[in-house]
Coordinates of C-alpha atoms and ligand atoms in Angstrom, one line a residue:
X1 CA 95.5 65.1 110.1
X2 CA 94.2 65.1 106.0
X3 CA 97.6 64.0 104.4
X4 CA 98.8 66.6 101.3
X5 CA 96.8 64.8 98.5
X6 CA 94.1 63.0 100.7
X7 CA 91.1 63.5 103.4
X8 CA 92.1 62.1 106.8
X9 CA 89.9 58.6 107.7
X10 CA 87.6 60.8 110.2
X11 CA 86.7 63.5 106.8
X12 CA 86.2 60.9 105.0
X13 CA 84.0 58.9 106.9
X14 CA 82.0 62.0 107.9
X15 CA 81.5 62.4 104.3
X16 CA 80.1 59.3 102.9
X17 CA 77.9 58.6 106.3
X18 CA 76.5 62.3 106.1
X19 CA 76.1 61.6 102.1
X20 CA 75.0 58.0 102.8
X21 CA 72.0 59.9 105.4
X22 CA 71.0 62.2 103.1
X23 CA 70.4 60.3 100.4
X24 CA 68.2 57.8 102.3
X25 CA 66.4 60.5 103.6
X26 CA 65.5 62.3 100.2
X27 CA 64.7 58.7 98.7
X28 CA 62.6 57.8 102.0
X29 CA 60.5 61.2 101.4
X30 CA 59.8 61.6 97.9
X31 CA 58.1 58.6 96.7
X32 CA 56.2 59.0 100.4
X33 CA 52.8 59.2 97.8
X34 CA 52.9 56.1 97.1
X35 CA 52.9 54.3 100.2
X36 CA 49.9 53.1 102.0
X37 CA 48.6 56.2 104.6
X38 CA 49.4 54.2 107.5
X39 CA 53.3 54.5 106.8
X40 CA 53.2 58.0 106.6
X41 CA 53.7 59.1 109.8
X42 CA 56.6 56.4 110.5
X43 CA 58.3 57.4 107.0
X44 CA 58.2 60.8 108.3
X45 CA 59.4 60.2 111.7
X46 CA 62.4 58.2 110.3
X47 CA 63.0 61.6 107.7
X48 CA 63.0 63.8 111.0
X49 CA 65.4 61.4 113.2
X50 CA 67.9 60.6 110.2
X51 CA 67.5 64.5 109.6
X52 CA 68.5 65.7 113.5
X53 CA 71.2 63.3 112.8
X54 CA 72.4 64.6 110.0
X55 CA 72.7 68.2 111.7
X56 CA 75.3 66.8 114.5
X57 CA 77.1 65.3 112.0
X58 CA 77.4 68.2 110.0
X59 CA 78.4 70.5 113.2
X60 CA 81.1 67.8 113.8
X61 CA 82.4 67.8 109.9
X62 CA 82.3 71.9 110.3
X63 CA 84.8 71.6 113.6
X64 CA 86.9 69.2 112.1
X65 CA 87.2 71.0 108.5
X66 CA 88.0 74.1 110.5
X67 CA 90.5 72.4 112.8
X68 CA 91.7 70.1 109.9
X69 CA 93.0 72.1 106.6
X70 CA 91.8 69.6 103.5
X71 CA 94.2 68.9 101.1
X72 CA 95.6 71.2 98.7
X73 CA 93.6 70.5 94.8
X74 CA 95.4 69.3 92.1
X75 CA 97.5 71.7 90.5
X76 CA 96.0 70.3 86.8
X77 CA 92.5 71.7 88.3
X78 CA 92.0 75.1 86.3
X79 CA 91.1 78.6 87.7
X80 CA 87.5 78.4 87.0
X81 CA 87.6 74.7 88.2
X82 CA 89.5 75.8 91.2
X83 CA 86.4 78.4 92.1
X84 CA 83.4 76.5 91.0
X85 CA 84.9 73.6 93.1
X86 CA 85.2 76.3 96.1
X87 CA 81.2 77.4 95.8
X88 CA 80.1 74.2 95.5
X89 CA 81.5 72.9 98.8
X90 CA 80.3 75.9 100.4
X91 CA 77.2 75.6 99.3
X92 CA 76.8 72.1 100.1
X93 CA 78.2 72.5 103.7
X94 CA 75.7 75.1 103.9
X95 CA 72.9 72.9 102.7
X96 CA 74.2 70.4 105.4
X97 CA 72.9 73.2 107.5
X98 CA 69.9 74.7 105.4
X99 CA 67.8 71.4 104.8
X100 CA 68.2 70.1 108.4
X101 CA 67.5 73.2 109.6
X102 CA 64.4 74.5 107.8
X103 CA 62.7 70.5 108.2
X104 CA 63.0 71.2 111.9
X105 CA 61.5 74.7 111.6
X106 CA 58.9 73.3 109.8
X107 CA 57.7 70.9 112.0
X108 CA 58.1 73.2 115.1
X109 CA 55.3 75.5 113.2
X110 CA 53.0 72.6 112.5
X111 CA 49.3 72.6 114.4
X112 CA 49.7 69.1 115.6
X113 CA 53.4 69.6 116.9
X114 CA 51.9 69.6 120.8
X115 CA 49.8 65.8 120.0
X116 CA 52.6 64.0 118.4
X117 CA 56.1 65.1 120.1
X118 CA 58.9 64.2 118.7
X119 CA 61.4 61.4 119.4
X120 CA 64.2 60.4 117.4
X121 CA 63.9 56.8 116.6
X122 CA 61.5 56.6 118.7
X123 CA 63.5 56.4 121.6
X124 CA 65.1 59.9 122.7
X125 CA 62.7 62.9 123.0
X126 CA 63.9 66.1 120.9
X127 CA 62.7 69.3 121.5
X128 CA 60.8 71.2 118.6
X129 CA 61.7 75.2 118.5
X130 CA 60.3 77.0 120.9
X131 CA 59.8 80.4 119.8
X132 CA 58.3 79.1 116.9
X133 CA 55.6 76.5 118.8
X134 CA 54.9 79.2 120.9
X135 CA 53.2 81.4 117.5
X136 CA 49.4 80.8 117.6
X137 CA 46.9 80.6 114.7
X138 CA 47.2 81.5 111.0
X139 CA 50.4 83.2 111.7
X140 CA 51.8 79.9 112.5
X141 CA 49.8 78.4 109.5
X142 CA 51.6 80.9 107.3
X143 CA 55.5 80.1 108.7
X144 CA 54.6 76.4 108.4
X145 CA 54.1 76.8 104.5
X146 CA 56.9 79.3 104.3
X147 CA 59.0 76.8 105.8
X148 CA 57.9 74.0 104.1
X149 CA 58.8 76.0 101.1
X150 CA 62.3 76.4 101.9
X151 CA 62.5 72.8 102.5
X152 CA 61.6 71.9 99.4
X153 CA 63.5 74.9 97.7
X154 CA 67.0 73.5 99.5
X155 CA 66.0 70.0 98.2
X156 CA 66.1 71.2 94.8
X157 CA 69.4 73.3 95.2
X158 CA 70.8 70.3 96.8
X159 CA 70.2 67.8 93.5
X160 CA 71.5 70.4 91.4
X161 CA 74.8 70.8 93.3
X162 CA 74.9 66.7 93.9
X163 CA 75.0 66.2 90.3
X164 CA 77.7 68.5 89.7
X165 CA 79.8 67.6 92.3
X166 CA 79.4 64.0 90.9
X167 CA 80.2 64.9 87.4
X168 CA 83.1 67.6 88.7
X169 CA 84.3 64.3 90.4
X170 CA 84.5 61.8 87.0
X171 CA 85.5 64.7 84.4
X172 CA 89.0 64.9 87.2
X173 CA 88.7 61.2 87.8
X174 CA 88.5 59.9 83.8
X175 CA 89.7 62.5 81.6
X176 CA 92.0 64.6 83.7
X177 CA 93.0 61.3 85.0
X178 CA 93.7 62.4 88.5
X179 CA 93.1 60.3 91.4
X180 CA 89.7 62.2 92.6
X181 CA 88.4 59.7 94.1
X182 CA 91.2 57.9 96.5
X183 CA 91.5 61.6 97.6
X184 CA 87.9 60.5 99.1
X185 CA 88.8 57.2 100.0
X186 CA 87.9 55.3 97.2
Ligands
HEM201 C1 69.4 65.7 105.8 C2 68.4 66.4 106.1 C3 67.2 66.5 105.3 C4 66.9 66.3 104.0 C5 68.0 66.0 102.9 C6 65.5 66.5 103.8 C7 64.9 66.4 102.5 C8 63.5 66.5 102.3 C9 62.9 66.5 101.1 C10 63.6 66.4 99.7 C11 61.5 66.6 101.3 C12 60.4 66.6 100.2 C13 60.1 68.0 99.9 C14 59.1 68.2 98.8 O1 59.5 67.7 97.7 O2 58.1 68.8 99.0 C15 61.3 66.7 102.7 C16 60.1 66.8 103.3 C17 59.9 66.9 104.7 N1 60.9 67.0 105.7 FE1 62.9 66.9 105.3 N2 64.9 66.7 105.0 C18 65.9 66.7 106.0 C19 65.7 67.0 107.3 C20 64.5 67.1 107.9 C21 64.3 67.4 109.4 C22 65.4 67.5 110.4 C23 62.9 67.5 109.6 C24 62.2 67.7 110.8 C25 62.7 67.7 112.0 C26 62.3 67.3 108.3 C27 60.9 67.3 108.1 C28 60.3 67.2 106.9 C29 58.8 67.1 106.7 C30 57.8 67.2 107.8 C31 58.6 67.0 105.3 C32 57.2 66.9 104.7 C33 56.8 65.5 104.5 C34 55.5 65.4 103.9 O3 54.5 65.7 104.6 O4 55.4 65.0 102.7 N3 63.2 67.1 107.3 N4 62.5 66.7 103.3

């Protein structure tokens, strides 16, 4: 059980392996330009497997949050703080969701899906989504941009909301001199 004024071991952990993931798998993708065009498709078979990973990790942080109350926040922590603290965890559990989520729909609506299956690490087959292989043509063209689109969109929510849950995290760490980050197992 989370303690009053700390996350239990298995939050915590789920945290900073799910943070851990994601953060390899933004730093493995973006600079992806710049590598020779032979790595491509292993860089992005890596993103894909570290990102199906991520999403059962994040169903099991969902169960656990529901079945396991966090500790109550500071009672130093303002109203405004107390609300903005609120949405951004929301948001970023639902981007736990959203980014995992539209990667996979992307790459279920790609043309080439049916020549290069997918396997995560290269060692356990994983489906793609069925309803959306099955679309044919430019209709499926379409939904892979769309999808792509979102992909990118939630990356960019989700570097917004990193940085201020880092800086939410210091300002009650240094100046309201609370112990923020024990509560996270630091
Ligand atoms: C933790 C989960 C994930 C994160 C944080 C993430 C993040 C990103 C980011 C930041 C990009 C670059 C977008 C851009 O700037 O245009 C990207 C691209 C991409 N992602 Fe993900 N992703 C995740 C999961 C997935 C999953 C599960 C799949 C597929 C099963 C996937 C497939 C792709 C593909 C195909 C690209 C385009 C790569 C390229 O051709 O350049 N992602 N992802």
């Amino acid at each position: 059980m989370n303690q009053t004024l700390y996350y239990g071991k298995t939050a915590i952990a789920l945290h900073w392996i799910i943070a851990a993931l994601m953060t390899v798998n933004v730093a493995l993708v973006l600079p992806i330009d710049l590598f020779p065009d032979n790595w491509d498709r292993p860089v992005i078979d890596t993103h894909k497997s570290i990102g199906i990973t991520v999403l059962g990790l994040a169903l099991m942080r969902l169960l656990w949050r529901l079945s396991h109350p966090p500790p109550a926040l500071p009672s130093s922590y303002r109203r405004w703080e107390r609300h903005a603290s609120h949405l951004a965890h929301g948001l970023l559990y639902a981007l736990m969701f959203a980014l995992p989520l539209s990667g996979w729909m992307h790459d279920s609506a790609w043309k080439d899906a049916a020549t290069h299956p997918m396997t995560l690490y290269g060692l356990i087959p994983w489906p793609r989504i069925g309803w959306i292989t099955s679309i044919e043509g430019e209709h499926k063209e379409m939904l892979h941009d769309l999808f792509g689109d979102w992909h990118t969109t939630f990356g960019y929510v989700l570097y917004v909301l990193v940085a201020l849950h880092l800086l939410g995290a210091l300002k009650h760490q240094y100046i309201d001199r609370e112990p923020e980050f024990e509560r996270m197992g630091l």
